[in-house]
Short mmCIF file of C-alpha atoms and ligand atoms in Angstrom, two decimals:
data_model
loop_
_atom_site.label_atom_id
_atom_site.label_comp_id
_atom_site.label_asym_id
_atom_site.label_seq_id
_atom_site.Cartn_x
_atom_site.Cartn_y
_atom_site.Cartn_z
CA UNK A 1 -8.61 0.58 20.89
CA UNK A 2 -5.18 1.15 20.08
CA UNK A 3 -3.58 4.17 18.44
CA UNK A 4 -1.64 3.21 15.02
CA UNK A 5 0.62 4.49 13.06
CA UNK A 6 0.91 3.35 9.19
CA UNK A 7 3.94 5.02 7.41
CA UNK A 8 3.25 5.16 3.40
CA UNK A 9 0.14 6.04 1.69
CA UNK A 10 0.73 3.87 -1.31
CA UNK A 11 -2.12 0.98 -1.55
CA UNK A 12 -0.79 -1.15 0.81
CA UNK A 13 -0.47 1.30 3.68
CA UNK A 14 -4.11 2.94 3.12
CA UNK A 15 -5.73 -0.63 2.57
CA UNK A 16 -4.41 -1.97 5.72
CA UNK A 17 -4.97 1.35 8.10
CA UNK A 18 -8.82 1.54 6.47
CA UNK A 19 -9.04 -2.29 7.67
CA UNK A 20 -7.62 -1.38 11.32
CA UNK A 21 -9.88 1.58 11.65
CA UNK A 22 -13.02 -0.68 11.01
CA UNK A 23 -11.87 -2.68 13.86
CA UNK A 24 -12.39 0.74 15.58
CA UNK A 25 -8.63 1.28 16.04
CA UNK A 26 -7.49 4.94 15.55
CA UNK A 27 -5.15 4.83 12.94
CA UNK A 28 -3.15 7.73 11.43
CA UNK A 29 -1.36 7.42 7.75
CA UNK A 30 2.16 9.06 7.37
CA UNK A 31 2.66 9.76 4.11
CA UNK A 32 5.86 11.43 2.46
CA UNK A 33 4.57 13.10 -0.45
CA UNK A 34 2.52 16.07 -0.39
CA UNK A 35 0.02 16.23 -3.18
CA UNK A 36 -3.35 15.01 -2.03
CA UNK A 37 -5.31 13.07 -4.45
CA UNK A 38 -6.63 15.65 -7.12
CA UNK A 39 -10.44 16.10 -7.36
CA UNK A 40 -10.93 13.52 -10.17
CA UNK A 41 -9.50 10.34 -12.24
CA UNK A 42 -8.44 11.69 -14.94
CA UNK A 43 -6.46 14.50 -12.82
CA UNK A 44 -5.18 11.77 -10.66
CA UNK A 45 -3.15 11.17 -14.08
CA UNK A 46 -2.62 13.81 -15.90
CA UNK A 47 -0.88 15.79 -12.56
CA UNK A 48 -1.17 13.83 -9.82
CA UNK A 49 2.64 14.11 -8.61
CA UNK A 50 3.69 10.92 -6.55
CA UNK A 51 7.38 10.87 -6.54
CA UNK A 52 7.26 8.35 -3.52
CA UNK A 53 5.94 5.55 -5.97
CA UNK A 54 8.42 5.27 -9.54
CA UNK A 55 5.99 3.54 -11.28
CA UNK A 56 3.11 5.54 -10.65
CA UNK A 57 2.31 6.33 -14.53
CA UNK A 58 2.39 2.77 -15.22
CA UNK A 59 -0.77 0.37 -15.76
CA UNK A 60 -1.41 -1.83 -12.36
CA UNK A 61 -2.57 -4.98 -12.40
CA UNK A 62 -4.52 -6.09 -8.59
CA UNK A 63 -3.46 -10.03 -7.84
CA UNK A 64 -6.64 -11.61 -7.89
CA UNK A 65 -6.41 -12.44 -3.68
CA UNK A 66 -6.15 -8.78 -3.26
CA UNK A 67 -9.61 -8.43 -4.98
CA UNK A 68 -10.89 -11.13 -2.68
CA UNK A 69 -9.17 -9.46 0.15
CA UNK A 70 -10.63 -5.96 -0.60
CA UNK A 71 -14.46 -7.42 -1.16
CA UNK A 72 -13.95 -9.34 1.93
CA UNK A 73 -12.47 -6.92 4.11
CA UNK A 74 -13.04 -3.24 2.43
CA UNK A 75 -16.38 -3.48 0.03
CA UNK A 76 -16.59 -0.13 -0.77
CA UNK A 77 -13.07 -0.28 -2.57
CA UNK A 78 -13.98 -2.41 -5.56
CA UNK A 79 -16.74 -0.70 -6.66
CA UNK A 80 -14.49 2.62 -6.25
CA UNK A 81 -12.06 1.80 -8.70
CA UNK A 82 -14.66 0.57 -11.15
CA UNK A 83 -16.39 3.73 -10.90
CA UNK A 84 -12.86 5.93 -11.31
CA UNK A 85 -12.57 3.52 -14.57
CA UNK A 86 -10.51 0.52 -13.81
CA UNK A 87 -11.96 -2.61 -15.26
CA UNK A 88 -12.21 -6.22 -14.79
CA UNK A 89 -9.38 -8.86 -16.01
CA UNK A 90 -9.92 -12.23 -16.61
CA UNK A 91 -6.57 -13.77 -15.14
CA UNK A 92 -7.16 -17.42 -16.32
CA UNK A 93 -7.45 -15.55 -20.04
CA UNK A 94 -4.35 -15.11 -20.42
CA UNK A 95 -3.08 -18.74 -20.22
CA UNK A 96 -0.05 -19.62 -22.52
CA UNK A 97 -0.94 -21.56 -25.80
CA UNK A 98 0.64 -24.68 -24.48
CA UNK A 99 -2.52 -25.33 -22.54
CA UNK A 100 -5.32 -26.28 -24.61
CA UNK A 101 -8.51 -27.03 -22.41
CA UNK A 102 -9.55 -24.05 -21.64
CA UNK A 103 -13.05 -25.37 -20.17
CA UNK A 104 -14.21 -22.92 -17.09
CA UNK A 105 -13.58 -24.57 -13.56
CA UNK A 106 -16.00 -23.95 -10.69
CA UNK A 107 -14.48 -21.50 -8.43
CA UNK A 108 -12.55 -19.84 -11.66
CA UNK A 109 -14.11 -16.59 -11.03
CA UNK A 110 -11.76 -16.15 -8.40
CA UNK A 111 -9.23 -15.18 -10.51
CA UNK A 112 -11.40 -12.37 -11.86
CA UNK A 113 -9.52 -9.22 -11.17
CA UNK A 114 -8.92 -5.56 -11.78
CA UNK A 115 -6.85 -3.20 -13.39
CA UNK A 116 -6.23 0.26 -14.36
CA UNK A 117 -3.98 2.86 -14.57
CA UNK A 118 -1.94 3.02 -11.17
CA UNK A 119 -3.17 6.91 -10.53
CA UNK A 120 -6.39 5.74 -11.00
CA UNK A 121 -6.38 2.66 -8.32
CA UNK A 122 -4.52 5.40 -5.91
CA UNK A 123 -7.12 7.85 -6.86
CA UNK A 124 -9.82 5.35 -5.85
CA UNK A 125 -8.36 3.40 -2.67
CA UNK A 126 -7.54 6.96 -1.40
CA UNK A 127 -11.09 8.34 -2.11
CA UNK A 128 -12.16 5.61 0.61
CA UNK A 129 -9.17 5.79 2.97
CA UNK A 130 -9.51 9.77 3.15
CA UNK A 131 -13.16 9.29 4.44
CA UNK A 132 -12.66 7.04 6.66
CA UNK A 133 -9.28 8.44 8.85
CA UNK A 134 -6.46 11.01 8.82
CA UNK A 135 -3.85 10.43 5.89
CA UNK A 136 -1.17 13.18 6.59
CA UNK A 137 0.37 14.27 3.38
CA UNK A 138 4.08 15.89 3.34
CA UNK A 139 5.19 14.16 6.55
CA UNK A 140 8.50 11.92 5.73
CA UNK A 141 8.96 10.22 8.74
CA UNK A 142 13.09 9.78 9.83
CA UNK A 143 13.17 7.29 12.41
CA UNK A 144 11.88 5.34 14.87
CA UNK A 145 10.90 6.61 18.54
CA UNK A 146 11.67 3.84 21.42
CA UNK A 147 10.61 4.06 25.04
CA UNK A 148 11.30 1.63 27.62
CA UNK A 149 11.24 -2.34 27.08
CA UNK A 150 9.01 -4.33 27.22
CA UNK A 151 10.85 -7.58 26.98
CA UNK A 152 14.70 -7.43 28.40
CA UNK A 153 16.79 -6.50 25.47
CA UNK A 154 14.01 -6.11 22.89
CA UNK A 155 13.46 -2.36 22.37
CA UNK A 156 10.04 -0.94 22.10
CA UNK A 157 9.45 0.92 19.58
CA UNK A 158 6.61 4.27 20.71
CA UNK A 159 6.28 5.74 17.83
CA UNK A 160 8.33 8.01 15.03
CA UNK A 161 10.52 11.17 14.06
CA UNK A 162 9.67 12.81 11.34
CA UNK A 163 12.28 14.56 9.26
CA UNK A 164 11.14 18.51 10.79
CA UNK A 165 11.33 16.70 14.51
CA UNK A 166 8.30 16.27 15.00
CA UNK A 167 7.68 13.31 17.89
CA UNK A 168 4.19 11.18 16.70
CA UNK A 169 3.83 8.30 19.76
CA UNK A 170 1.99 5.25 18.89
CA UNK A 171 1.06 1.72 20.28
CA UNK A 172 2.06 0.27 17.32
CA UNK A 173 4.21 1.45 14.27
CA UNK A 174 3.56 -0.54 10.93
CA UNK A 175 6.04 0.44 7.71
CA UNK A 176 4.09 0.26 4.42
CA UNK A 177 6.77 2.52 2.98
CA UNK A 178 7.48 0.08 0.19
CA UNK A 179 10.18 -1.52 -1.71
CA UNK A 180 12.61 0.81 -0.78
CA UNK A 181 11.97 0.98 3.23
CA UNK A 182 14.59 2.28 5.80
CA UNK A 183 12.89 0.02 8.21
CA UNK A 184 16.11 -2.33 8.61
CA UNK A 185 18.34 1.10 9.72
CA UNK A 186 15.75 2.16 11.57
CA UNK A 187 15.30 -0.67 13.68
CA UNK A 188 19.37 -0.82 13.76
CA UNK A 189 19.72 2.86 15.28
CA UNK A 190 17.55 1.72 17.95
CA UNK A 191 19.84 -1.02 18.61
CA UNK A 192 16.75 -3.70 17.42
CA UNK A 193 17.74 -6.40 15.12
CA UNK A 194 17.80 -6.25 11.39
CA UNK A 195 14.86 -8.44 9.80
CA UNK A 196 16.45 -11.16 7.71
CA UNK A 197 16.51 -10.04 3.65
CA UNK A 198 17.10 -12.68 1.09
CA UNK A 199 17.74 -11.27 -2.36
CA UNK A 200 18.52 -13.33 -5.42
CA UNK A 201 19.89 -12.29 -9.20
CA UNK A 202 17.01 -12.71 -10.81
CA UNK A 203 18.74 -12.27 -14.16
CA UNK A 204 16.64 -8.91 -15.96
CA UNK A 205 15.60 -5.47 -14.65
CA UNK A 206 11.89 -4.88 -13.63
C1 LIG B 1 7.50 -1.06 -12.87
C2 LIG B 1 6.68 -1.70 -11.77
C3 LIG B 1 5.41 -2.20 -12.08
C4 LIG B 1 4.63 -2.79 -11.08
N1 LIG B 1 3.41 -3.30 -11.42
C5 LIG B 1 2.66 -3.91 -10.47
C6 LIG B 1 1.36 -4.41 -10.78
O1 LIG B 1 0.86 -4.30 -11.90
N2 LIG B 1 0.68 -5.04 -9.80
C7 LIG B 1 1.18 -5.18 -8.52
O2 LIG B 1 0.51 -5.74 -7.66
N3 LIG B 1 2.40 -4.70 -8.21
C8 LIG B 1 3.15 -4.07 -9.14
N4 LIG B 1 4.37 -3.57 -8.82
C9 LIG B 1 4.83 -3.72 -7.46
C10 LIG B 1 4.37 -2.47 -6.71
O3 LIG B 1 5.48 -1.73 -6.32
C11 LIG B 1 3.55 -2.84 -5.52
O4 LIG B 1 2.50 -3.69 -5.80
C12 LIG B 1 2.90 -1.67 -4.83
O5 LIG B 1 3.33 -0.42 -5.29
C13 LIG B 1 3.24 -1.82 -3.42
O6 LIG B 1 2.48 -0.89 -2.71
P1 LIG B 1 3.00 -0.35 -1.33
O7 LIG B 1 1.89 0.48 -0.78
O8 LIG B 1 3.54 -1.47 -0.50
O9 LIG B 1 4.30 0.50 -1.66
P2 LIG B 1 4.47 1.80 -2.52
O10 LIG B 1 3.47 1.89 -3.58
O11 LIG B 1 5.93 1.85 -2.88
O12 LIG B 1 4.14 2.96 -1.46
C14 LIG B 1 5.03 3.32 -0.44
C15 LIG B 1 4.62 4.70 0.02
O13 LIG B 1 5.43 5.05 1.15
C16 LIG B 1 5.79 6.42 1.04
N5 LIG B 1 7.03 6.60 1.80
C17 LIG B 1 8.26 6.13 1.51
N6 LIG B 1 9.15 6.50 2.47
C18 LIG B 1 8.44 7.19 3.40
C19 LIG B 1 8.79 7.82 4.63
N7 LIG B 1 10.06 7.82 5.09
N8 LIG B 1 7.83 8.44 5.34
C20 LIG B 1 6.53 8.47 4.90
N9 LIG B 1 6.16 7.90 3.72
C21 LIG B 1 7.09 7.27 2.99
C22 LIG B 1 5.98 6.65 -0.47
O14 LIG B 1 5.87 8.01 -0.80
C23 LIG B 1 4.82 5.79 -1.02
O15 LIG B 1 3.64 6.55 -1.14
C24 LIG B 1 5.15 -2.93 -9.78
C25 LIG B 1 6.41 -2.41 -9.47
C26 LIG B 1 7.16 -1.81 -10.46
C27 LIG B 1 8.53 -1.27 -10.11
#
């Protein structure tokens, strides 16, 4: 059993430290915001404040594999949201006009997915995540922690600083702080290389 540490409570972070825990890890969630999810849905929306995610009061759409990866992995998740009042979308339904045969496929109900306001997914991934390990609220971690190496020239990373100084040691450190992640400076003040970023001009703003 190993102890982790998974920085951002945004759906990524919580689905992948509720997966790890089930493997019997313990696993710890670092989350920057302090708000914890309020005591219903429709709270989760009206007040719910989650600075740490800009779209937050914005519909969310789940990619059909991460339906198949949450019935496969997390089964009590699914049936969460639907009960917090996301509902099912029919991916293949919204195929352009340019395609005409629009006959059903075996296997199509794979692309069967779910959506709902993004407060209200949140509301429901956290509902499982909070029952199932510690998700500390308020804590914006600063850096990374490094102790001796492993591998000549590679620094090991031991865990994190958060920004009041506290020291939380880990065997393993995974970022799920999102688009916006200081992982690359992070890793750089430890003297670690910088992962390798490609961005392109897409052309419009998202
Ligand atoms: C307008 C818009 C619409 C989108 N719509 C969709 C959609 O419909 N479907 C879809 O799949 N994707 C959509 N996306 C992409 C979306 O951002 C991601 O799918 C999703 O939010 C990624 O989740 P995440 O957990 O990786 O990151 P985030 O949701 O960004 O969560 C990161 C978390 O880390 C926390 N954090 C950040 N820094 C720190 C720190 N230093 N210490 C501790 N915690 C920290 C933040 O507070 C936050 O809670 C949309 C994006 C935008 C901008």
């Amino acid at each position: 059993m190993s102890k982790i540490l998974v920085l951002g409570g945004g759906i990524v972070g919580l689905s992948t430290a509720m997966m790890l825990a089930r493997r019997g890890h313990d696993v710890t969630v670092l989350e920057r915001d302090r708000e914890p999810p309020p005591g219903s849905p429709e709270e989760a929306w009206q007040s719910w404040e989650r600075r740490g995610v800009v779209q937050f009061r914005q519909p969310h759409n789940l990619h059909p594999a991460a339906i198949q990866l949450f019935d496969s992995h997390l089964p009590d998740v699914t049936p969460a949201m639907v009960r917090a009042g996301c509902i099912t979308l029919d991916a293949l339904a919204a195929m352009p006009p340019t395609i005409t045969d629009h006959a059903r496929r075996e296997g199509d109900e794979r692309f069967t997915t779910i959506t709902g306001r993004r407060p209200t997914v949140e509301y429901a991934v956290a509902s499982v995540a909070e029952n199932l390990l510690p998700v500390r609220r308020g804590v914006a971690v600063a850096s990374l922690l490094n102790g001796p190496s492993a591998t000549k020239g590679v620094p090991h990373v031991t865990g994190v600083r958060t920004i009041d100084g506290e020291e939380v040691s880990a065997d393993l450190v995974i970022d799920a702080t999102g688009r916006a992640s200081k992982l690359p400076d992070w890793l750089a003040a430890i003297g670690a290389r910088r992962p390798i970023e490609e961005a392109e001009d897409s052309g419009f703003i998202y």
